[in-house]
XYZ file of C-alpha atoms in Angstrom:
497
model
C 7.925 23.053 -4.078
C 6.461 26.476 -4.815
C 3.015 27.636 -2.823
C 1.142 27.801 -5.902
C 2.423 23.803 -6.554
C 1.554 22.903 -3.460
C -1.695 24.612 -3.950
C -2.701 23.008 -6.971
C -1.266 19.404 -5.551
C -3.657 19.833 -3.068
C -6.712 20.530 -5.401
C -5.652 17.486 -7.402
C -5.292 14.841 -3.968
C -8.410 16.982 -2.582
C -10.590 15.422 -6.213
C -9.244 11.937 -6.418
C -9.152 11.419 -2.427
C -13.411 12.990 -3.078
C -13.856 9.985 -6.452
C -12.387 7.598 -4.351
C -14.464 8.541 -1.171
C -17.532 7.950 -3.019
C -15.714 4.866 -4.149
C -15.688 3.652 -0.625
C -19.079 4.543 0.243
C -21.043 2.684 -2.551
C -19.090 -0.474 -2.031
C -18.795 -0.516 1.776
C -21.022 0.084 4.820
C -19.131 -0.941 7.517
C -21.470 -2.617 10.385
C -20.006 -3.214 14.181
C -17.072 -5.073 14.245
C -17.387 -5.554 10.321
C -13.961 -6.149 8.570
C -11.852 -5.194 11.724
C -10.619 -9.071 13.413
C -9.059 -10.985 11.265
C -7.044 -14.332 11.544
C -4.518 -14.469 9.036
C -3.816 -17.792 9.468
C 0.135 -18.969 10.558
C 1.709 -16.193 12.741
C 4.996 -15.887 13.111
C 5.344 -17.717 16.224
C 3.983 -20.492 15.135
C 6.431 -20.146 12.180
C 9.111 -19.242 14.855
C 8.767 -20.566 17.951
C 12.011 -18.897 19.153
C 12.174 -16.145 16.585
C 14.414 -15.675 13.544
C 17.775 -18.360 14.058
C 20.998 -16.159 12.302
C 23.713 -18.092 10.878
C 26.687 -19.051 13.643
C 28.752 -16.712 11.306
C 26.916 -14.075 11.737
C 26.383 -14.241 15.202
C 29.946 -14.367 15.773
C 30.690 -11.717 13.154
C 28.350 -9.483 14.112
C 29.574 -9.792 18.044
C 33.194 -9.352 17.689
C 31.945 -5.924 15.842
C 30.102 -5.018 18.444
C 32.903 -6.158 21.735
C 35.660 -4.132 19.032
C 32.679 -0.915 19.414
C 32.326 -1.427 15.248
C 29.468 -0.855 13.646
C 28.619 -1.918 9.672
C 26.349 -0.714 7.213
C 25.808 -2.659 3.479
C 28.664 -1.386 1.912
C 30.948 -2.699 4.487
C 29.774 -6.301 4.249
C 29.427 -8.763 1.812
C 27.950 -12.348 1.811
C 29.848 -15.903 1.935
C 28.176 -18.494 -0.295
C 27.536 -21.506 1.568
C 26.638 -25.235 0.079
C 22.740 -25.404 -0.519
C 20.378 -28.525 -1.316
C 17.703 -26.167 -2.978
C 16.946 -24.969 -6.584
C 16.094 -20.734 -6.634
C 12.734 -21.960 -7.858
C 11.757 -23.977 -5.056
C 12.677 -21.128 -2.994
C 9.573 -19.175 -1.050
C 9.374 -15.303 -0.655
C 6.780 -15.671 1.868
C 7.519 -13.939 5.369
C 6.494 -11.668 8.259
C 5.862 -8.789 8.642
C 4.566 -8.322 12.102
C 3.280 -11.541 14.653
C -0.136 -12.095 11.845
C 0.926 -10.835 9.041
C 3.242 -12.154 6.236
C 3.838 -11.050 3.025
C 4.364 -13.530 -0.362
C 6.666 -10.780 -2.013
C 10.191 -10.842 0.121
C 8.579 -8.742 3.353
C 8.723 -5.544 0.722
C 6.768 -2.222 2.501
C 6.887 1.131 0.762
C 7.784 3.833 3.350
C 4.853 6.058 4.631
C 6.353 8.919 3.130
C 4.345 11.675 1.213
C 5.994 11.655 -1.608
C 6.218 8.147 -1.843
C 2.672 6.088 -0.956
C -0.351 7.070 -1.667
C -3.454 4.738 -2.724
C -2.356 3.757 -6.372
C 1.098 2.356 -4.893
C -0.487 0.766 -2.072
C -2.369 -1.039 -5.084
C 0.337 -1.682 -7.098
C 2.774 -3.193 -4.288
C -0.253 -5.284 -2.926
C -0.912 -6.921 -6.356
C 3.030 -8.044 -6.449
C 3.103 -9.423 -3.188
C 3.881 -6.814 -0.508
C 2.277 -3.880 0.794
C 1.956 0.081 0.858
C 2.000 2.127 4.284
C 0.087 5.145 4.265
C 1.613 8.184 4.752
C -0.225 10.701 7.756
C 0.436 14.075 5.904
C -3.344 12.905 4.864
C -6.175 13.955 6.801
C -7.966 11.564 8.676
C -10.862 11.161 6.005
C -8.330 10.905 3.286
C -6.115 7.985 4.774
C -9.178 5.973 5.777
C -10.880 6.744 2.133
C -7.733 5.382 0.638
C -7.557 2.103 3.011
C -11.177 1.434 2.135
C -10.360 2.096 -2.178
C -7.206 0.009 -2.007
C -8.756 -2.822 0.214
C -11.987 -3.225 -1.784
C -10.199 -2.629 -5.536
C -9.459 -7.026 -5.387
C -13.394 -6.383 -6.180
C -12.929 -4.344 -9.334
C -9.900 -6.627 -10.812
C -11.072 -5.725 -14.468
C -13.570 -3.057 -14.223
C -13.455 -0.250 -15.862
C -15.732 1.530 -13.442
C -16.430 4.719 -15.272
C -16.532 3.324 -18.622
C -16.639 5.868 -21.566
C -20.105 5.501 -23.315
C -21.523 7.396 -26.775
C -25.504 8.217 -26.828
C -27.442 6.415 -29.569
C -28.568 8.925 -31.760
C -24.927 9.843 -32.573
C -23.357 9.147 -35.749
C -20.403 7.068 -36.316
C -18.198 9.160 -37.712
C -18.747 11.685 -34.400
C -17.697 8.775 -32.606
C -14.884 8.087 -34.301
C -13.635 11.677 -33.759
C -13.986 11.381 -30.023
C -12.161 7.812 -30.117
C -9.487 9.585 -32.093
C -8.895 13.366 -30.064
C -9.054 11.630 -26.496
C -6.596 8.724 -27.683
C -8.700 5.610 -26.958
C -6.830 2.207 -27.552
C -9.956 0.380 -26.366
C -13.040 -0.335 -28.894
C -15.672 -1.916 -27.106
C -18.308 1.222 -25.872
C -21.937 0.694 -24.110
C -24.579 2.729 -25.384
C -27.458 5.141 -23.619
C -30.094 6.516 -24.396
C -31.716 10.065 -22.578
C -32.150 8.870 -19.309
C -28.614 7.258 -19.468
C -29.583 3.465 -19.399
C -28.001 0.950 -21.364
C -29.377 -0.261 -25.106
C -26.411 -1.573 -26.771
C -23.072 -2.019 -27.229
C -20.701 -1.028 -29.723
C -17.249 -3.532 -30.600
C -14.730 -4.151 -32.687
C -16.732 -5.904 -35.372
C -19.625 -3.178 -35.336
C -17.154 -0.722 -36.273
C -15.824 -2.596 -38.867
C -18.932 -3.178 -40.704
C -19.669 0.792 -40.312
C -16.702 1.174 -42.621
C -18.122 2.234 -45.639
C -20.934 4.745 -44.443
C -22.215 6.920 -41.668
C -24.313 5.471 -39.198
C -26.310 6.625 -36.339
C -25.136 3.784 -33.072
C -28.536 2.759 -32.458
C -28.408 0.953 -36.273
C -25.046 -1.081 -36.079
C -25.354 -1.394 -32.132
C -25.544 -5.072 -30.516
C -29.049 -4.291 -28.777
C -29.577 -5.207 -25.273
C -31.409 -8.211 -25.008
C -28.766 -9.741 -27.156
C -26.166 -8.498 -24.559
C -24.702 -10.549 -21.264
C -25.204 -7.909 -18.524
C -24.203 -8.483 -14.257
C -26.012 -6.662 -11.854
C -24.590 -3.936 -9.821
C -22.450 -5.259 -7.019
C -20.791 -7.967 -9.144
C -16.834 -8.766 -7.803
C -14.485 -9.807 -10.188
C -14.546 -13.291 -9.429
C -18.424 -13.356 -10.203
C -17.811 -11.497 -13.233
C -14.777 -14.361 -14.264
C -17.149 -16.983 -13.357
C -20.152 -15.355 -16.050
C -17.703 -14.573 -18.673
C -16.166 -17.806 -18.612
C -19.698 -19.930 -18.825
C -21.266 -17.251 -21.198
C -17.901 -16.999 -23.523
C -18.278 -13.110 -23.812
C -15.953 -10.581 -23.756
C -17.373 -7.647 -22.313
C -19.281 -7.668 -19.333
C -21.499 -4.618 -18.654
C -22.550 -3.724 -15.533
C -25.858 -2.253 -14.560
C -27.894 -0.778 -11.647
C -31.610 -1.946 -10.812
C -32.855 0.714 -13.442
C -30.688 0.114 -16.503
C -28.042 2.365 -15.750
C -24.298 1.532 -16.454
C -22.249 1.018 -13.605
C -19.199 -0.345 -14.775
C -17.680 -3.038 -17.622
C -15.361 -6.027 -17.177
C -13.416 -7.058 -19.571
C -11.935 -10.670 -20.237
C -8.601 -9.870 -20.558
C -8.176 -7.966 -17.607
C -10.224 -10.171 -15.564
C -8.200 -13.364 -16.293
C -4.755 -11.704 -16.056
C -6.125 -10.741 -12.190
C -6.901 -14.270 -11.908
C -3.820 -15.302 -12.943
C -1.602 -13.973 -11.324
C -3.977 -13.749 -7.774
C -1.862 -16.217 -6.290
C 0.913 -13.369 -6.085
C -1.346 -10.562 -4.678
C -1.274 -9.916 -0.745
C -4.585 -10.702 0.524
C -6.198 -10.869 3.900
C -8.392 -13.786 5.159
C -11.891 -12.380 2.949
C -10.251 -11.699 0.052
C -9.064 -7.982 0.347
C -5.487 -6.322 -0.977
C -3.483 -5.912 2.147
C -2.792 -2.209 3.156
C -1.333 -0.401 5.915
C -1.497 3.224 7.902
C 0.545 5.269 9.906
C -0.238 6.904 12.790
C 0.953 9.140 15.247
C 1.454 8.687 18.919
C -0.803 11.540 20.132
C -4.340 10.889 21.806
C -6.186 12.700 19.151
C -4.842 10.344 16.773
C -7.200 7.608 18.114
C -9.818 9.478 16.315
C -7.975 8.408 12.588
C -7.399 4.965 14.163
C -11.122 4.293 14.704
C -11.632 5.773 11.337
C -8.971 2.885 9.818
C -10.608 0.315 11.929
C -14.033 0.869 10.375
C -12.333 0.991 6.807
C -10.543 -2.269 7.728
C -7.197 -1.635 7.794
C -5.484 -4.418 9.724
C -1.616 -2.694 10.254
C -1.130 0.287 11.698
C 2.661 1.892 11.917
C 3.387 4.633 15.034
C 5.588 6.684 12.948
C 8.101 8.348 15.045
C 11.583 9.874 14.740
C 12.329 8.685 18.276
C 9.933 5.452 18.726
C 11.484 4.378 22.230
C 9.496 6.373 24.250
C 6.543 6.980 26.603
C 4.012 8.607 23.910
C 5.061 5.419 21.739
C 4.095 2.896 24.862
C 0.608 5.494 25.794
C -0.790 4.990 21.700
C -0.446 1.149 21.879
C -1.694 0.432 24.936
C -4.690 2.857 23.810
C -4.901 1.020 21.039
C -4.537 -3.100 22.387
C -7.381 -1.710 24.862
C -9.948 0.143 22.600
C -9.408 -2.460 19.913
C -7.720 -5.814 21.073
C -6.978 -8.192 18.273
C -8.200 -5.843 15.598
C -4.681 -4.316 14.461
C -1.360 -5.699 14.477
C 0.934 -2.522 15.962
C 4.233 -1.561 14.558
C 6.278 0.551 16.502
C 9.446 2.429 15.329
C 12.101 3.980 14.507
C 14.557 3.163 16.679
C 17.975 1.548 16.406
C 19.847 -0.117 19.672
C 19.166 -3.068 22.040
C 18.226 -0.872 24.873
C 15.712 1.114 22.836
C 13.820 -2.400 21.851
C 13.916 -3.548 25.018
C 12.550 -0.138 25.912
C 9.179 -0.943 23.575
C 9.073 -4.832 24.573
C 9.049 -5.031 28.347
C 5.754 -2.741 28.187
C 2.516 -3.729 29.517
C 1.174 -4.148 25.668
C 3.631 -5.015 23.107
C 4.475 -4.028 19.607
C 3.509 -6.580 17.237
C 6.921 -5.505 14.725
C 9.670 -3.398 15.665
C 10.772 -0.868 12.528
C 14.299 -0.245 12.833
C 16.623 2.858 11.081
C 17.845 6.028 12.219
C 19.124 8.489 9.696
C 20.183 5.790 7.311
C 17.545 7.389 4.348
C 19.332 8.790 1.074
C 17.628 12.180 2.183
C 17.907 11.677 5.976
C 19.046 14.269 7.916
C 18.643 13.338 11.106
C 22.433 12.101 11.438
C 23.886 14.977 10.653
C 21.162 17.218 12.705
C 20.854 15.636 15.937
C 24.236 13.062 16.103
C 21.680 10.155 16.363
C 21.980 7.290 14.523
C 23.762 3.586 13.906
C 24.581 2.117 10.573
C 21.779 -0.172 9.700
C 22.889 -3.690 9.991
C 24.227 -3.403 13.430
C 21.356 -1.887 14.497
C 19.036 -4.423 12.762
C 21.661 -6.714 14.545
C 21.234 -5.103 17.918
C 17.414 -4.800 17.269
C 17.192 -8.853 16.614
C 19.290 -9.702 19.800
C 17.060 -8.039 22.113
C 14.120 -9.647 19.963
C 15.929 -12.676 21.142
C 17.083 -11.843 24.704
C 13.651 -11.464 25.321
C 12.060 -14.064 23.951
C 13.992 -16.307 25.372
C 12.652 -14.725 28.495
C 9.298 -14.338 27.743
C 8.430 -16.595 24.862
C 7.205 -13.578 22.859
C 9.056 -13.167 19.603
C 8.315 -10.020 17.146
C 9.151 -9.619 13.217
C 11.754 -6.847 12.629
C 11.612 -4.207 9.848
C 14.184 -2.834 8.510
C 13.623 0.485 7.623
C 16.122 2.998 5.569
C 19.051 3.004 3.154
C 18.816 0.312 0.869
C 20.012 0.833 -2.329
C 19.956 -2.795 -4.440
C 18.433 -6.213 -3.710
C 21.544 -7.297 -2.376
C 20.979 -4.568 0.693
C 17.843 -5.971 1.030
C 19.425 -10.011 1.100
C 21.698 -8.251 3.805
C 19.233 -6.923 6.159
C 17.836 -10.342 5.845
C 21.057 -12.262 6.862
C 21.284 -9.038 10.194
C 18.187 -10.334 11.635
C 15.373 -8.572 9.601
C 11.883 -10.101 8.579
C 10.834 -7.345 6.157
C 12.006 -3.828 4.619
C 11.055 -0.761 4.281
C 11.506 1.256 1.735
C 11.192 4.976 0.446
C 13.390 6.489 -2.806
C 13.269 3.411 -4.380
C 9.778 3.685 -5.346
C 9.617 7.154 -5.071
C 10.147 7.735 -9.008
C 7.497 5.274 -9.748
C 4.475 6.300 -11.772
C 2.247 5.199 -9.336
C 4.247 7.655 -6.546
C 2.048 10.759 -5.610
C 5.677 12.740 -6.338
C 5.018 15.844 -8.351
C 6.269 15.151 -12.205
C 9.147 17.865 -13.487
C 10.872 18.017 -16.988
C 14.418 18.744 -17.312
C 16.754 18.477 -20.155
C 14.170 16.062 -21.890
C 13.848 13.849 -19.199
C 11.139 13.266 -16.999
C 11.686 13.227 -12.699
C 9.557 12.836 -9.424
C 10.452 15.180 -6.409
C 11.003 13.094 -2.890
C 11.260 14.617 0.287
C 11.653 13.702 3.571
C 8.775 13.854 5.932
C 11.106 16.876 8.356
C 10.963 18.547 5.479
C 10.649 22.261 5.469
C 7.950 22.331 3.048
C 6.372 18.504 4.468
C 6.304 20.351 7.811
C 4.552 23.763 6.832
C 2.208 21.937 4.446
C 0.630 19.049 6.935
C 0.718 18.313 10.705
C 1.790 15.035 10.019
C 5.110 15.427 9.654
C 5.751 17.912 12.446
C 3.987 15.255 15.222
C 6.322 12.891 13.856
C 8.979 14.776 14.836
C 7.295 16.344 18.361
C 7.297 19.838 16.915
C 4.096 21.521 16.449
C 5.207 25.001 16.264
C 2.731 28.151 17.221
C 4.703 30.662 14.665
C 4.051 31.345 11.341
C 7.261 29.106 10.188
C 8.177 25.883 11.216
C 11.922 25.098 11.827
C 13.094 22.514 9.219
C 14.254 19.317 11.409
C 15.556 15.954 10.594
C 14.204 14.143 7.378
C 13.475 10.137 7.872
């Protein structure tokens, strides 16, 4: 990405990370200890009192690998149908993704990745059932503004909160010819007068009587004490409930002096409740969304920023996640903030390394496993590190096991890194894995922060990995997560995860 990209990709996150900031602010004052415990209900070892059980097969599979010094990835291993007593549909998605937290869509995570989640994926995952990590290229205010947006946005299910509005002394026709240049499929518009408070409304039917001459709005307008209005502060389910007992349409909301806050709409506002049963939700009602971290001290500074904002997961993002600056953050955090966060720790990718992270004095919560196995991972062919996925998931869940059995503390695994299909995903499962992470999939999204580039008539999003030359030069994110915070000008490009 050129300089003068990254520039103006910066002005553009700089704006919408500013809207969503005052978002954040008008909807949430966060009082002591507001929003930061939560009981999620069933945890995992409740669910699994001695952790995930593999398949005999597999165990035995999976070991004579491992005595032979084998290791497998997803291409080398397929799946043997066995007899079942259950129909697909009776079949739950529902599972773990660290000791509190489960997930009704499959254990699916987008990858904290900057090129890859950002607030409007972390939406769009949470409303189909899984959940969006937040990448720390952001600054500290940035992250937390987006946790706070994304958390609170269950509240504005159907709201068009900055809902285009005509003043009434314009004529129709001038109103048309806005509708028409700015390419509005909607046609239901509230009306202002000079000090910008609500008279009327114009819909469908108003415009259709207005066929035949040229109106000014205030004459064909609904006028307001014919209107069904909600105060300011009105959550979607409020706004289903008044829609539903008033049969109307549109819902305008206004402030305490008749100025227009926002505007639910039916059809938006019953396809939310509809299909609410799929969204990922904590205990009051909130979309699900998770940060990363780093595993430096000054990073407790952005984790008491997500712990105001509410964010219950956070992820220590490391290239090497077995190690002493990995075991420092979360004991930092389990004593500045007990119960508030459930801690994943990762990457890392052998039995020693999770037994590294588990016989600490305070404990991961999820273990996020993958080294080098990203479609734009380096780190392989950089530093030599690395173990095809499934045996490391494998090698990952046995030591989840080993020490459980000694300990009676079990932990969800992750696995983070080169899945290509579903079936990768079903495969990971079957290894020992809760929950996946993922990055390229989603990176072409429309709701990926990826910059947009036409070529040949056909329209791309960049990726990149967070060792990136250009992630590391751009944001100090990237370079603490691979322990290289360099004083010269340049920063030398190092593995991509």
């Amino acid at each position: 990405m050129s300089t003068a990209a990254a520039r103006k990709r910066k002005r553009e996150g700089d704006a919408k990370v500013s809207e969503m900031e005052k978002d954040a602010k008008k909807v949430f004052k966060a009082a002591p200890g507001d929003n930061l415990s939560f009981d999620l209900g069933e945890t995992f070892q409740g669910k699994f009192a001695e952790g995930i059980t593999l398949s005999e097969a597999t165990v035995t599979v999976m070991n004579r690998f491992a005595e032979e010094r084998k290791a497998v990835t997803f291409d080398e291993v397929t799946l043997e149908d066995k007899p079942s007593n259950y129909h697909p549909n009776d079949v739950k998605l529902e599972t773990f993704i660290s000791r509190r937290i489960s997930l009704k869509g499959a254990g699916i995570i987008s990858a904290a990745m900057d090129t890859v989640t950002e607030a409007e994926l972390a939406l769009a995952l949470a409303k189909m059932g899984g959940i969006g990590i937040l990448h720390r290229n952001l600054s500290v205010e940035e992250q937390s503004a987006m946790v706070n947006w994304v958390r609170r946005k269950i509240h504005f299910g159907g709201m068009i909160d900055k809902p285009i509005v005509f003043h009434e002394n314009m004529h129709f026709s001038d109103m048309q010819a806005t509708i028409a240049a700015h390419g509005y499929t909607f046609t239901s518009f509230p009306i202002v007068n000079d000090k910008d408070c609500l008279v009327g409304l114009v819909t469908r039917d108003e415009m259709e009587f207005a066929e035949h001459h040229n109106p000014i709005l205030k004459d064909i307008m609904k006028l307001r004490c014919s209107i069904v209005t909600a105060p300011e502060g009105t959550t979607r389910i409020d706004a289903y409930t008044i829609m539903k007992a008033k049969h109307v349409k549109k819902l305008p909301v206004v402030t305490t002096d008749g100025r227009v806050k926002g505007m639910y709409v039916w059809s938006d506002v019953r396809s939310d409740e509809q299909k609410r049963e799929n969204f990922s939700l904590d205990h009051k009602g909130n979309f699900l969304v998770g940060a990363a971290i780093g595993v430096g001290e000054d990073d407790m500074r952005r984790v008491k920023e997500l712990a105001s904002a509410g964010c219950p997961l956070l992820v220590i993002d490391s290239s090497h996640g077995a190690c002493k600056p990995a075991l420092d953050q979360v004991r930092r955090i389990k004593l500045a903030f007990q119960d508030q966060f459930d801690v994943v720790v990762g990457n890392i990718a052998s039995y020693e390394s999770a037994m590294y992270l588990l016989r600490g004095e305070y404990k991961p919560d999820a273990l996020k496993v993958g080294i080098g196995p990203g479609s734009i991972c380096t780190t392989r062919q950089v530093t030599g590190h690395g173990i095809p996925q499934l045996t490391a998931v494998y090698q990952v869940w046995r030591a989840v096991q080993d020490y459980g059995k000694e300990t009676g503390y079990y932990v969800p695994i992750i696995a983070d890194g080169g899945i290509r299909t579903s079936g990768d995903i079903v495969k990971c499962f079957a290894a020992g894995a809760s929950a996946v992470m993922m990055g390229g999939i989603f990176a072409g999204t429309k709701e990926s922060p990826g910059q947009v580039i036409q070529k040949g008539g056909k329209t791309f999003k960049t990726v990149r990995g967070m060792g990136s030359r250009s992630a590391m030069e751009e944001r100090s994110g990237s370079r603490h997560r691979y322990h290289r915070e360099s004083k010269k000008t340049g920063v030398t490009e190092t593995p991509s995860q």
